[in-house]
Every structure is written in structure tokens, then in C-alpha cells.
Coordinates of C-alpha atoms in Angstrom, one line a residue:
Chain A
X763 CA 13.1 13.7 -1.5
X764 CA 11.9 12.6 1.9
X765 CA 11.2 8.9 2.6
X766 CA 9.7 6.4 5.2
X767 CA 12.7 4.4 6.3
X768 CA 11.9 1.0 8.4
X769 CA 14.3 -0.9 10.7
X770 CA 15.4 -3.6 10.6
X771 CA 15.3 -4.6 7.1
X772 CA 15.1 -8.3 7.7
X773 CA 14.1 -9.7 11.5
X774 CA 14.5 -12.8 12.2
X775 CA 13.0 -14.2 15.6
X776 CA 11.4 -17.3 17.2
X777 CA 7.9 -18.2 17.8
X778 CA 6.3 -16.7 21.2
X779 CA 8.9 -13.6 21.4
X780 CA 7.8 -10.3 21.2
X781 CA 9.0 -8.6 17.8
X782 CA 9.5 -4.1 17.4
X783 CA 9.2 -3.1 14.2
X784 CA 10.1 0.3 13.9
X785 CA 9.5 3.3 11.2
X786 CA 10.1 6.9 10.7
X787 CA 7.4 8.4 8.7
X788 CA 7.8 11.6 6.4
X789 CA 8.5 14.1 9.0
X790 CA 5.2 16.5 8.3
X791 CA 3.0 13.8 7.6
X792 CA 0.3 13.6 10.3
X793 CA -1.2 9.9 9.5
X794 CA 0.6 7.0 9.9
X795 CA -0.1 3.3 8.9
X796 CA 1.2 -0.6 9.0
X797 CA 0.2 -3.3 6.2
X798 CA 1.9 -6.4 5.6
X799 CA 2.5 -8.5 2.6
X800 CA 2.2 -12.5 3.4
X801 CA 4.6 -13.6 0.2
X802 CA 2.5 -14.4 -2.4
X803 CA -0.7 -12.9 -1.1
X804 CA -2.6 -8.9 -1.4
X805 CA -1.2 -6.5 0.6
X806 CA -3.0 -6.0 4.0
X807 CA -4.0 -3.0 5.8
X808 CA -3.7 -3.7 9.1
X809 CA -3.8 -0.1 11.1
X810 CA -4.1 4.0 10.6
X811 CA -3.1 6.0 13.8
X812 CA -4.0 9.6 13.8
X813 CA -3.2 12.1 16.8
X814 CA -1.9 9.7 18.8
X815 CA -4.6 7.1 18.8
X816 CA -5.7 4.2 16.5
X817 CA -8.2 5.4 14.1
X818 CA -9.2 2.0 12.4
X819 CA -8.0 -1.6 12.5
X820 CA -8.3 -4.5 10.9
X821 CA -9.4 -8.0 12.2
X822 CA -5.8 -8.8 11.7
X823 CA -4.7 -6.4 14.1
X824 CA -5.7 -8.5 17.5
X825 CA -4.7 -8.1 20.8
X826 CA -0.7 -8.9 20.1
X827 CA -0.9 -5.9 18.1
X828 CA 0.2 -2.7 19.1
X829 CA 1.4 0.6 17.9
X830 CA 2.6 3.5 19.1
X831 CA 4.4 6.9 18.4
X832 CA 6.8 7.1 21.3
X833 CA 8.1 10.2 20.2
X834 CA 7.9 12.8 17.6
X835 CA 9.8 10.9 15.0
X836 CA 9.3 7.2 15.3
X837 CA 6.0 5.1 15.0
X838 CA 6.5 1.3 16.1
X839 CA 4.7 -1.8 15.6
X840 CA 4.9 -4.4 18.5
X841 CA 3.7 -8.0 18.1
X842 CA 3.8 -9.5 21.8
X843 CA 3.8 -13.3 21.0
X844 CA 4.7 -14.3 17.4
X845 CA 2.9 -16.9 15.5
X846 CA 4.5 -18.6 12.5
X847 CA 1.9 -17.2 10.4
X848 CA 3.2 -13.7 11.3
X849 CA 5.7 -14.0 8.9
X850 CA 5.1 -11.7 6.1
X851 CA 6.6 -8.2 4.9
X852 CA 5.6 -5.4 7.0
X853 CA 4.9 -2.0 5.4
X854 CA 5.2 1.6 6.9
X855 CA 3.2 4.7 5.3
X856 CA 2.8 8.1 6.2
X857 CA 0.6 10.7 4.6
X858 CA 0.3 14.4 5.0
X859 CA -3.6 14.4 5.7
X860 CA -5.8 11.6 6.0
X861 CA -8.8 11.1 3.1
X862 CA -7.4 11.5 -0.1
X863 CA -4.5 11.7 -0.3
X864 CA -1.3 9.8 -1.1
X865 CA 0.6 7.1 1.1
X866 CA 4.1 6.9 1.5
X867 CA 5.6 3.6 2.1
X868 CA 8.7 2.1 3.9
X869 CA 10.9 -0.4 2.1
X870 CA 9.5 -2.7 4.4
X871 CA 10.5 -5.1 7.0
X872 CA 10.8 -8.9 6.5
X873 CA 9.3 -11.1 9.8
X874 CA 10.4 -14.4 9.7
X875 CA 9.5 -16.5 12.3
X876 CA 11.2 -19.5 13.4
Chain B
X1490 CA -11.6 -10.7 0.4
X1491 CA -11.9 -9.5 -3.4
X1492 CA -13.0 -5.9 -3.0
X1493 CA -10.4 -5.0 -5.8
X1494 CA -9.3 -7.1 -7.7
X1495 CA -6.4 -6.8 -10.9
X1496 CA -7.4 -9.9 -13.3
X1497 CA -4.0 -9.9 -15.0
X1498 CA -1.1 -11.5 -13.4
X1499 CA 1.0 -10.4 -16.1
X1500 CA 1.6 -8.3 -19.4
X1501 CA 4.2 -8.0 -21.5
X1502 CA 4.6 -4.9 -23.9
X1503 CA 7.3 -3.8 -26.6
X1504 CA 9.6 -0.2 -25.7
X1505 CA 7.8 2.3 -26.7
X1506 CA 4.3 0.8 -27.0
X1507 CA 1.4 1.8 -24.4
X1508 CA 1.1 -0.5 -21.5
X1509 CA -2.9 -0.7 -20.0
X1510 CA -3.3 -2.4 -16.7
X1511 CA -6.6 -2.6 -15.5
X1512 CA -8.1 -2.8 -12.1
X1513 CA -12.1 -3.6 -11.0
X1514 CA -13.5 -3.1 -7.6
X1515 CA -16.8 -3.8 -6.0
X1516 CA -17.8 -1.7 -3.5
X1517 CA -19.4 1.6 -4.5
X1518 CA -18.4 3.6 -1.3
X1519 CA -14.2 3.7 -2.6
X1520 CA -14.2 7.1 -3.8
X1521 CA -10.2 7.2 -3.8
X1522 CA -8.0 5.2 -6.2
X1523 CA -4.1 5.2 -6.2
X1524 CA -2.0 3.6 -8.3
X1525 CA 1.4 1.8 -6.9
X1526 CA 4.3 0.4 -8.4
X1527 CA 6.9 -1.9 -6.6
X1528 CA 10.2 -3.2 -7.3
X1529 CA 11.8 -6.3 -5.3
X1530 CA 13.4 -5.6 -2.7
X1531 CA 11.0 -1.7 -2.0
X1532 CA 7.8 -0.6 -0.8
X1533 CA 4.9 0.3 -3.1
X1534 CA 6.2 4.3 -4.9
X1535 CA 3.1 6.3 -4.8
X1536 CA 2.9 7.1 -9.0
X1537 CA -0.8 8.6 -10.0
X1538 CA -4.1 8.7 -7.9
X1539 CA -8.2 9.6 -8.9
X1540 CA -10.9 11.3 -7.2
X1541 CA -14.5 9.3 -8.1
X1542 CA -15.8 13.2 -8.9
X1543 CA -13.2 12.9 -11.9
X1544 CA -12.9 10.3 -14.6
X1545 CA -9.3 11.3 -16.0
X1546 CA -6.3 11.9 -14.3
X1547 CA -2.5 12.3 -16.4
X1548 CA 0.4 12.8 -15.3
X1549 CA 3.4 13.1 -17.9
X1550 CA 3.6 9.2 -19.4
X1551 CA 1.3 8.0 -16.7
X1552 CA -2.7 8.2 -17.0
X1553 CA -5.4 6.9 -14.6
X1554 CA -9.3 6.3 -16.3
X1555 CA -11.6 5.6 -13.6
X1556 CA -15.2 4.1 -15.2
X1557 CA -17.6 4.5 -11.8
X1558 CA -20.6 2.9 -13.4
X1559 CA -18.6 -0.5 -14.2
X1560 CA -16.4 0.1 -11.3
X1561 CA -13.2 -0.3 -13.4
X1562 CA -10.0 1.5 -13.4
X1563 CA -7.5 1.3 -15.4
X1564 CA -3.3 2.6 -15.9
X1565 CA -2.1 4.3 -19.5
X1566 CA 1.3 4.4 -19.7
X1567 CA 2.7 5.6 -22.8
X1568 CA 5.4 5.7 -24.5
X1569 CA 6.6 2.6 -22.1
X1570 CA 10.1 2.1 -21.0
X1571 CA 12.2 -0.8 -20.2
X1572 CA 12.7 1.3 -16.3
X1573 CA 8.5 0.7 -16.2
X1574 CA 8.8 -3.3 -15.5
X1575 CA 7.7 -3.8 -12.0
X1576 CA 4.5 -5.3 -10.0
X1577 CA 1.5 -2.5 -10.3
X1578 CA -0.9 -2.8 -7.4
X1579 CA -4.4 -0.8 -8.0
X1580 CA -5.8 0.4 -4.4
X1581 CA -8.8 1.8 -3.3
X1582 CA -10.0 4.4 -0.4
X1583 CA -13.2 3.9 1.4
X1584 CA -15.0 7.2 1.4
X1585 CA -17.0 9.2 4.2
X1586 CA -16.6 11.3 6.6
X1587 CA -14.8 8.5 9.0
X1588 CA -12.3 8.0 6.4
X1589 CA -9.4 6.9 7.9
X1590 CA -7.2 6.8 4.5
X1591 CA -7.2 2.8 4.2
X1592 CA -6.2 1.6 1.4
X1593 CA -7.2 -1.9 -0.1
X1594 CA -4.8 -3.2 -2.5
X1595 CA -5.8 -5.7 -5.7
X1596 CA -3.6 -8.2 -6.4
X1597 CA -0.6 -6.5 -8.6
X1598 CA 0.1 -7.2 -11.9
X1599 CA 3.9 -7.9 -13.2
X1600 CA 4.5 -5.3 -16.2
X1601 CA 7.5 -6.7 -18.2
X1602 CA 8.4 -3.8 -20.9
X1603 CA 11.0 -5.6 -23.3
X1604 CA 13.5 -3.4 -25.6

């Protein structure tokens, strides 16, 4: 069955450096997001990207956020200056359409920063 | 932010019994509900989802109710099975025609099924 896979699993990194976190959605799936998981708290949504543009963020996702599709496969979430409080699990999903239908997600990435 | 929100932290439920697990939201424009279940370690697994036009949705062991007038939701899942312990997050879709397929998660609730 075809999956979101996310690298790294676990990134470890110091405050101030600029963090990739990177994702392969579902290879027909046309809508790609990023949440994240702060341990012990909701999970966020932080972005939906659709043809190659954002379609909606969150307040989360300020200017050290930023995604992008570089090519046909990959879809990548950059954080330019880490904070500590950036720490949390960051999801992938992917879904065929946007609306309703399902979400796909990654096994996640854990951001720990130092 | 408590747009959805899953009261139980927990439940506990014998083999074989039926597990409930409920879910309330708030905001009358959701119109798309999806039911996830994580294991440590993994992302949420995509397991049964409900339109707002429909009030039932089943699929094998695993039923969704969706009451729109007390904006409650809730997960059937019957017979349950020791495999079925895991954190169940209720989510929610905003609706409209700029729907953008956000999803806002309640809190989860830990299912423990016990042989």
C-alpha cells in the first residue's frame, strides 16, 4: 500500500540553525500538508499547499516557515532560525483531492532543539 | 483552541466488548469528520471518515455516528480486539468552497482493549 515516508526520523539541531524536513507524499495525491505534535499537546495544522502554492496557513506558520515542492516527488518544510519551542513531532500528509477526503500521514519527524 | 474536543483521556474495554469513543466540536461550518488512530512511534492511519449530509457511516468492525444538532461524534467499534489499543484522535474539516482540507484534531483518547 502506498505510504508518506518522512526524513529524518529524529533531527536533532541547535537553536538559531535552519532545519529541512523532508517528505514524499503518496505519489498521485495532489494536496500536501505539515502539522506538528508539541508532546503532550493537540496536533496542529500548520500548512496545505496545492498546485504549487500555499493554500492556507496557520498563525503558527510565520515567516521562518517555508515549504516547497522542489520536484515532482518531494515536499519539504524549512524552518530558517529554530526556537526551542520548535521542538515537537512534525507530520507529513498527502491526499488525492482536497475537500473531503482522507489524509495520509508520514511517520513523522522528531525536532529537537538544543 | 477547543474547536474539537475528545472528553475522555482514556477507556478501557474487555476483548470482544464494543468500544465507544466520543468526540464534540463547536463550530457548525466542519462538515467533514475523520477518525485517526496512532500507535507510538507512527503517524495518525486514516480508519473511517463522515460527510455532515450523512449520520452513519460503517466500515467492517468500525462505525462513525455523527449527531449535527448536538455537534457530537462518536467511534463504534465492535467486536474490539486487543490489536485496537492505541490513541484515537477525532478531526474535523472546515467546509466551503475555500476548503483547503484542514483538519483540526481533538485531543486523542488512549483505547486500552485488555484479553
Amino acid at each position: 500500500e502506498p505510504e508518506v515516508t518522512q526524513t529524518p526520523s529524529h533531527q536533532v539541531t541547535q537553536m538559531g540553525q535552519e532545519v529541512i524536513l523532508r517528505c514524499v507524499p503518496i505519489s498521485n495525491h495532489l494536496y500536501f500538508y505539515w502539522y506538528r505534535q508539541i508532546l503532550g499537546q493537540k496536533v496542529e495544522f500548520l500548512v496545505s499547499f496545492y498546485n504549487n502554492e500555499i493554500s492556507e496557513k496557520s498563525e503558527i506558520f510565520d515567516d521562518q516557515f517555508s515549504v516547497e515542492r522542489p520536484d515532482g516527488s518531494n515536499f519539504t518544510l524549512k524552518i530558517r532560525s529554530t526556537k526551542l519551542e520548535d521542538s515537537a513531532m512534525y507530520f507529513c500528509a498527502s491526499s488525492e483531492q482536497g475537500g473531503h477526503q482522507p489524509q495520509h500521514f508520514g511517520d513523522g519527524t522528531r525536532l529537537s532543539i538544543l | 483552541d477547543q474547536q474539537v474536543k475528545q472528553n475522555s483521556p482514556s477507556l478501557s474495554v474487555q476483548e470482544g466488548r464494543i468500544s465507544i469513543l466520543n468526540c464534540d466540536y463547536t463550530n457548525s461550518m466542519f462538515d467533514y469528520f475523520l477518525w485517526y488512530k496512532k500507535y507510538p512511534a507512527e503517524g495518525p492511519t486514516f480508519l473511517i471518515s463522515i460527510s455532515s449530509i450523512k449520520d452513519k457511516n460503517e466500515d467492517g468492525r468500525f462505525t462513525v455516528f455523527l449527531n449535527k444538532s448536538a455537534k457530537h461524534l462518536s467511534l463504534h467499534i465492535v467486536p474490539s480486539q486487543p490489536g485496537d489499543s492505541a490513541v484515537y484522535f477525532c478531526a474535523a474539516s472546515p467546509g466551503g468552497s475555500s476548503n483547503t482540507g484542514k483538519l483540526i484534531f481533538g485531543q486523542g483518547t488512549t483505547l486500552q482493549v485488555k484479553p
